[in-house]
CSV table of C-alpha atoms and ligand atoms in Angstrom, one decimal:
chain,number,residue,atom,x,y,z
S,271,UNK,CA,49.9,-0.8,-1.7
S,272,UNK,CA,47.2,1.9,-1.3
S,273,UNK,CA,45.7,2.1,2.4
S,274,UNK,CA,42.3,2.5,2.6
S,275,UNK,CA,41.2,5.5,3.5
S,276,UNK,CA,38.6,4.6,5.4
S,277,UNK,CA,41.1,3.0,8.0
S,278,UNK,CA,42.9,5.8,8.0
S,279,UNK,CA,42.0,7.6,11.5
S,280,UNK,CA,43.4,11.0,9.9
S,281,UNK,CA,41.7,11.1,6.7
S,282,UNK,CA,38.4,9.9,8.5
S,283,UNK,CA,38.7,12.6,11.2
S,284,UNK,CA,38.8,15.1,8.7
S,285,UNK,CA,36.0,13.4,6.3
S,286,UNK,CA,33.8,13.7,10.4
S,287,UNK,CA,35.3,17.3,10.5
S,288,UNK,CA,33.5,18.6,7.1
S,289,UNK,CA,30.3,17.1,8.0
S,290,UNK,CA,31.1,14.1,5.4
S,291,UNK,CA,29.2,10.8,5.9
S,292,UNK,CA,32.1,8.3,6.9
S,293,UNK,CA,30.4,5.1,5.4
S,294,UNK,CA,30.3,7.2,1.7
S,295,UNK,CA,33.5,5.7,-0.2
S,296,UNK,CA,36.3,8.1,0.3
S,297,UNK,CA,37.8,9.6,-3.3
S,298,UNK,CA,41.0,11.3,-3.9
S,299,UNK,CA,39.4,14.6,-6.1
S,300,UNK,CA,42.7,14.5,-8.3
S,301,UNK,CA,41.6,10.7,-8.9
S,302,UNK,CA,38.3,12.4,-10.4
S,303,UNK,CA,39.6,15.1,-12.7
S,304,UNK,CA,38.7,13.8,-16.2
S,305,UNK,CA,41.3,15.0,-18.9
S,306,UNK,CA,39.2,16.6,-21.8
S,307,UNK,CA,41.0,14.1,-24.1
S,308,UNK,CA,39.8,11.2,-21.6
S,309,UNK,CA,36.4,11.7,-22.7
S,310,UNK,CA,34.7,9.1,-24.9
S,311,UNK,CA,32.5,10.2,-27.5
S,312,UNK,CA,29.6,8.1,-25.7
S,313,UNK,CA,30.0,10.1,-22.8
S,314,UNK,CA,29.4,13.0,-24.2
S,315,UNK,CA,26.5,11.5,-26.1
S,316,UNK,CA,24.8,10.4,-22.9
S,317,UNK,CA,25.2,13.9,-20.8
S,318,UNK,CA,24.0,15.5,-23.6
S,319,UNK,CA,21.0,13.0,-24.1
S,320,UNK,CA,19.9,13.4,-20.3
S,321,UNK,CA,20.6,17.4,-20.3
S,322,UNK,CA,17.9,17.7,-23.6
S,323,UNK,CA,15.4,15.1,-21.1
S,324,UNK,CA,16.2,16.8,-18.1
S,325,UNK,CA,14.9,20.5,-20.0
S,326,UNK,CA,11.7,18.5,-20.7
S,327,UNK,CA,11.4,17.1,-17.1
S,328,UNK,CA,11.9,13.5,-18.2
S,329,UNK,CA,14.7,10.9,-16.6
S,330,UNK,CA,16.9,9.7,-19.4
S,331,UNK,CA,15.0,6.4,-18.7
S,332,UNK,CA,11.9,7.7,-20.4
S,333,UNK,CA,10.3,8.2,-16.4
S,334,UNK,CA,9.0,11.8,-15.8
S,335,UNK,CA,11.5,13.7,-13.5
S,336,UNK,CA,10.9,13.9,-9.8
S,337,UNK,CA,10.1,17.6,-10.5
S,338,UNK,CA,7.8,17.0,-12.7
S,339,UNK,CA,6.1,14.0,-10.7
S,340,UNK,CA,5.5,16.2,-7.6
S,341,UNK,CA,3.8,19.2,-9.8
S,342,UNK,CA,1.3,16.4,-11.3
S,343,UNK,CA,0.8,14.8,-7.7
S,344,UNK,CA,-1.3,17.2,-6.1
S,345,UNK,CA,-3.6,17.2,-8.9
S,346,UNK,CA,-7.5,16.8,-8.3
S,347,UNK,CA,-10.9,15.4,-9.2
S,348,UNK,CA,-14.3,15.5,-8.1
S,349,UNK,CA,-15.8,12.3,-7.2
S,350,UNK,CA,-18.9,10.7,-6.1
S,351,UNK,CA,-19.2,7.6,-3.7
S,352,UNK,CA,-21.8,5.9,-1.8
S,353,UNK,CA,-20.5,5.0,1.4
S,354,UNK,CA,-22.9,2.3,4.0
S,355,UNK,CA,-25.7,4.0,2.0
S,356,UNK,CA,-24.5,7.9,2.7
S,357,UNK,CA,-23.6,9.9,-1.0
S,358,UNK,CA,-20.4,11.4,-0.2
S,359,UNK,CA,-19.1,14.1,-2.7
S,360,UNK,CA,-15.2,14.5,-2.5
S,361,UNK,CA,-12.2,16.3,-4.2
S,362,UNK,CA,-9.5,13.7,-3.8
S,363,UNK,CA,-6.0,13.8,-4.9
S,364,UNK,CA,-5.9,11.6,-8.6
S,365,UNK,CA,-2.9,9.6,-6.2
S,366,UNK,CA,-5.0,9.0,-3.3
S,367,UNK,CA,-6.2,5.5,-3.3
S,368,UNK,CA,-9.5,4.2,-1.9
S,369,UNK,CA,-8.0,3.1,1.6
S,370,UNK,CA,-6.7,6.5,2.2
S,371,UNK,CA,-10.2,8.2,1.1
S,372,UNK,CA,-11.7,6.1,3.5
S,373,UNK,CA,-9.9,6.3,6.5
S,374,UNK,CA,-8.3,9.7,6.1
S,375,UNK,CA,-10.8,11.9,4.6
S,376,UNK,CA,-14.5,9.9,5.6
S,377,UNK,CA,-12.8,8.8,9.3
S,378,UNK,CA,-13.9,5.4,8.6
S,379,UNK,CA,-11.5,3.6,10.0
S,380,UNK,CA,-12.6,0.3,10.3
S,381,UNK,CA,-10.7,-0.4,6.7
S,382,UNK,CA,-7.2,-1.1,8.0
S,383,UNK,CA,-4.0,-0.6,5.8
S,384,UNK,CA,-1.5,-3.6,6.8
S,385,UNK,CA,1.1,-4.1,3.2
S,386,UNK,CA,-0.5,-1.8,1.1
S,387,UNK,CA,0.5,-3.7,-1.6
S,388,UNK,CA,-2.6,-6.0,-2.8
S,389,UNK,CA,-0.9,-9.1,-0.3
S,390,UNK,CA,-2.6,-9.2,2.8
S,391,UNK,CA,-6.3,-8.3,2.5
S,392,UNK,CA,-6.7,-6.1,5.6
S,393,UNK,CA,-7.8,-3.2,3.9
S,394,UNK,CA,-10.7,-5.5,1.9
S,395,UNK,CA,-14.0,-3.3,1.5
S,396,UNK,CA,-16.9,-4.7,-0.8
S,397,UNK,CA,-17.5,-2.0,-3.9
S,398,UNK,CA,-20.7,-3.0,-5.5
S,399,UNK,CA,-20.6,-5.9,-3.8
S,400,UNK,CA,-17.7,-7.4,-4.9
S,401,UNK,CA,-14.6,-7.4,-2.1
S,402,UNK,CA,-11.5,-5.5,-3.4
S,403,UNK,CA,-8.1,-4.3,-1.9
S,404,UNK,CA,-9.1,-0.6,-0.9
S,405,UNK,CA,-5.4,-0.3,-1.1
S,406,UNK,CA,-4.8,-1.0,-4.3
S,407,UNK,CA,-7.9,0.7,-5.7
S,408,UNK,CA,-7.2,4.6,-6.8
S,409,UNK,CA,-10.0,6.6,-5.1
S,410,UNK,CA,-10.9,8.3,-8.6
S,411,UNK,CA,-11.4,4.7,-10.1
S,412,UNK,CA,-14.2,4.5,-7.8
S,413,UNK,CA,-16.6,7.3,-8.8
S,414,UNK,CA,-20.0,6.5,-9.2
S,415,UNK,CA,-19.6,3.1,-6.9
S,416,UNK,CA,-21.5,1.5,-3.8
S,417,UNK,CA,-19.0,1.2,-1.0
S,418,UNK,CA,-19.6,-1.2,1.9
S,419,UNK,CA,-17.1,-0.7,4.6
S,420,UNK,CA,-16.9,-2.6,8.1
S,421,UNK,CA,-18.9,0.3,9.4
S,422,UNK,CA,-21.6,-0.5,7.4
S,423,UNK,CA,-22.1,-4.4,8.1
S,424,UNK,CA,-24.0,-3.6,11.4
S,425,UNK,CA,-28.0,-2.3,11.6
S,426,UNK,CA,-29.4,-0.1,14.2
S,427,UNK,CA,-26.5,-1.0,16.9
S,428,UNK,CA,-26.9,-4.6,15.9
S,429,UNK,CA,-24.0,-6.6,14.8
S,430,UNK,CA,-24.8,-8.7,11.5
S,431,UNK,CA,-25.3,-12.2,11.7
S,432,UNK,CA,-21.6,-13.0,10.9
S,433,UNK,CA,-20.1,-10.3,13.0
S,434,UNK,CA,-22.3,-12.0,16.1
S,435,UNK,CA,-20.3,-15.5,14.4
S,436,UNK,CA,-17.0,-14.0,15.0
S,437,UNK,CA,-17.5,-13.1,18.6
S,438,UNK,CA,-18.6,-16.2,19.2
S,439,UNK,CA,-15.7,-18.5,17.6
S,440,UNK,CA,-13.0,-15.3,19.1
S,441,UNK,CA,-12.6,-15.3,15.1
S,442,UNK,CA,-10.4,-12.0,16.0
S,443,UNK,CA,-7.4,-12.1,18.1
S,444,UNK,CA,-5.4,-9.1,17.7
S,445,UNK,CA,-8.4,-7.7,15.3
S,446,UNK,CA,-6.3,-6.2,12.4
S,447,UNK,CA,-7.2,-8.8,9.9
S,448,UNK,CA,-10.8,-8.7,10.7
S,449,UNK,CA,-12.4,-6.1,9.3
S,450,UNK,CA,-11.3,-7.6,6.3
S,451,UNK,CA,-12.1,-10.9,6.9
S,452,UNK,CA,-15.9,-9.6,7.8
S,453,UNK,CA,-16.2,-7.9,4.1
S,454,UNK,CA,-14.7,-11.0,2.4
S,455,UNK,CA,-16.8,-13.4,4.0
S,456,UNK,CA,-20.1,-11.1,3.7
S,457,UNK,CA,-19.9,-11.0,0.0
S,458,UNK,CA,-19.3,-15.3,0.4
S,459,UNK,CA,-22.8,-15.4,2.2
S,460,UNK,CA,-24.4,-12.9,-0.5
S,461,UNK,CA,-23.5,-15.4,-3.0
S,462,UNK,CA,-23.6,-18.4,-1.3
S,463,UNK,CA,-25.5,-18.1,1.7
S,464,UNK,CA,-24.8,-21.5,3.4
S,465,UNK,CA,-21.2,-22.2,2.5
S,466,UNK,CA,-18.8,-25.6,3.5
S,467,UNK,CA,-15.6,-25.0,5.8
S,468,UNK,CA,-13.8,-25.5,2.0
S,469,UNK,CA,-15.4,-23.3,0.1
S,470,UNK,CA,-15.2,-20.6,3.1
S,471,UNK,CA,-11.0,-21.0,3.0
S,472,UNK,CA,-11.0,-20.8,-0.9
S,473,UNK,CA,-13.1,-17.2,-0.6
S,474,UNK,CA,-10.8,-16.3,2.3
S,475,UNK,CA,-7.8,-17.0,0.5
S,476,UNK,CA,-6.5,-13.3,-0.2
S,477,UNK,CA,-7.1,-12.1,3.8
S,478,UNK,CA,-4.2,-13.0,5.9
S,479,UNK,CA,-3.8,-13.0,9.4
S,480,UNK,CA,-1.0,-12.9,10.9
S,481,UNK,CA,-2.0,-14.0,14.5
S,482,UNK,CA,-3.1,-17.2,12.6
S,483,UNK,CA,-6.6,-18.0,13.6
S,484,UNK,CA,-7.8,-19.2,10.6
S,485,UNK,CA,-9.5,-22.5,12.3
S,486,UNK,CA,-12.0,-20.2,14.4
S,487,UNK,CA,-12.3,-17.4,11.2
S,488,UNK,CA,-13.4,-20.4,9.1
S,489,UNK,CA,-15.6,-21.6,11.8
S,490,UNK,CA,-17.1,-18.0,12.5
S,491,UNK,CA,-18.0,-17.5,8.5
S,492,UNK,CA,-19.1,-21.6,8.6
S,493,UNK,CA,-21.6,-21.0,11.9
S,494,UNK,CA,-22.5,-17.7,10.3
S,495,UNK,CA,-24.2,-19.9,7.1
S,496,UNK,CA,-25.7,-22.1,9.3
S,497,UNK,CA,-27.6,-19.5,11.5
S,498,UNK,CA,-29.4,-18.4,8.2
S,499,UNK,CA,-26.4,-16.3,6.8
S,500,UNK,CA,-26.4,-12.8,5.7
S,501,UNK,CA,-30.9,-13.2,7.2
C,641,FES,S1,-3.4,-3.4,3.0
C,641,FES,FE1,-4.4,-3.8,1.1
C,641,FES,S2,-4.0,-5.9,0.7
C,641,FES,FE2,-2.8,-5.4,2.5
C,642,FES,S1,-6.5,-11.6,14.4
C,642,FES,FE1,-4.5,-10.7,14.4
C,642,FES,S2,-4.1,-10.6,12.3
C,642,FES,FE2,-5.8,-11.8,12.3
C-alpha cells in the first residue's frame, strides 16, 4: 500500500526545506510525466483553445483575462453630482461605486459600507429622492443626480425633525445602521408624511441592524410623523 506522503516526516521535511506549502497535495513528478502517446486528442484541443484566448486576453470561459481586467480597471470618466445641494465635479474610476465616491473621495462619511453587497442597507443614501444602496450603485451611473447623504439631513446645526426622533427613542445603539435608517425613513415622511408603525417596518424592510433595535427605530420614524414629519 502507498504511504501518504504527507505522513511521511522525511518527505515533508524536505517539501518545509524548499519552501513548499505542506497542506499542497504532495505529487511524485515521474507520476506527472504525460507520455506523448497518452495524450488525448481533446486535450490537445482544449490547450490549444485556451493558448488562441489567452493571445486575445480572454479566459477559455469567454471572461476577459485578469490581465486584461486590471488594464480596463483604472479607466476614467468625468462626472457631475449634486451632493446636500454642493455641485461636485469628479473624475472617478468607471469601477468605483457610489459608496466609495462618497466616503473616499467627498469625505462624507456618514454613508457607512457594512456587506457591500445590496443586503444590509447601511450604506442607503437618497438619489433624487429615492433611497438606494450607495453600494451597489456605480459612481458613473450617477451623473447628473441629486444626492442626499446623512450629512445633509441636518439645517444650520439643527438636527431634522426625525434625527431629533431618533435621539429621543435611542433609535441608534451601536450607530452603524443609522445613517441608513435616517435616509430610508426621510424619503417615508417625504411621501408619506404621517406614517403607521406598519407601514414604517414595510419601508424599513431593506435596512438591517444588527444590534436589533428595530422597536425604538420604528418608534423614532413613528414619533417623527407625529411631530409634523419632515416640517
Ligand atoms: S453596504 Fe450597501 S447594502 Fe450593505
Ligand atoms: S444600532 Fe447597531 S446596527 Fe443598528
Amino acid at each position: 500500500m502507498r504511504r501518504n506522503p504527507m505522513r511521511d516526516k522525511k518527505k515533508q521535511g524536505n517539501l518545509l526545506d524548499k519552501g513548499n506549502d505542506p497542506a499542497v497535495k504532495y505529487a511524485d513528478p515521474k507520476d506527472q510525466i504525460l507520455n506523448d502517446k497518452q495524450q488525448s486528442r481533446r486535450d490537445f484541443l482544449e490547450g490549444s483553445g485556451a493558448a488562441v484566448a489567452a493571445g486575445a486576453g480572454i479566459s477559455a470561459f469567454g471572461i476577459p483575462s485578469a490581465k486584461a481586467q486590471s488594464a480596463n480597471s483604472s479607466a476614467t470618466t468625468a462626472i457631475n453630482l449634486t451632493v446636500n445641494g454642493t455641485r461636485q465635479m469628479l473624475e472617478v474610476q468607471d469601477r468605483w461605486t457610489l459608496a466609495e465616491v462618497l466616503r473616499d473621495q467627498l469625505d462624507l462619511t456618514g454613508t457607512k459600507i457594512g456587506c457591500n453587497r445590496s443586503e444590509c442597507g447601511a450604506c442607503t443614501v437618497l438619489m433624487n429622492g429615492q433611497p438606494v444602496y450607495a453600494c451597489s450603485q456605480l459612481a458613473v451611473w450617477a451623473d447628473g443626480a441629486e444626492i442626499r447623504t446623512v450629512e445633509g439631513l441636518a439645517t444650520n446645526g439643527e438636527l431634522s425633525p426625525v434625527q431629533r426622533a431618533f435621539v429621543a427613542n435611542n433609535g441608534p445603539q451601536c450607530g452603524f445602521c443609522t445613517p441608513g435608517q435616517l435616509m430610508t425613513a426621510t424619503a417615508l415622511l417625504q411621501t408619506n408624511p404621517r406614517p403607521s408603525s406598519e407601514e414604517v417596518k414595510e419601508a424599513l424592510v431593506g435596512n438591517l441592524c444588527r444590534c436589533s433595535n428595530y422597536n425604538a427605530i420604528v418608534e423614532a420614524v413613528v414619533m417623527a410623523g407625529e411631530e409634523g414629519g419632515l416640517a
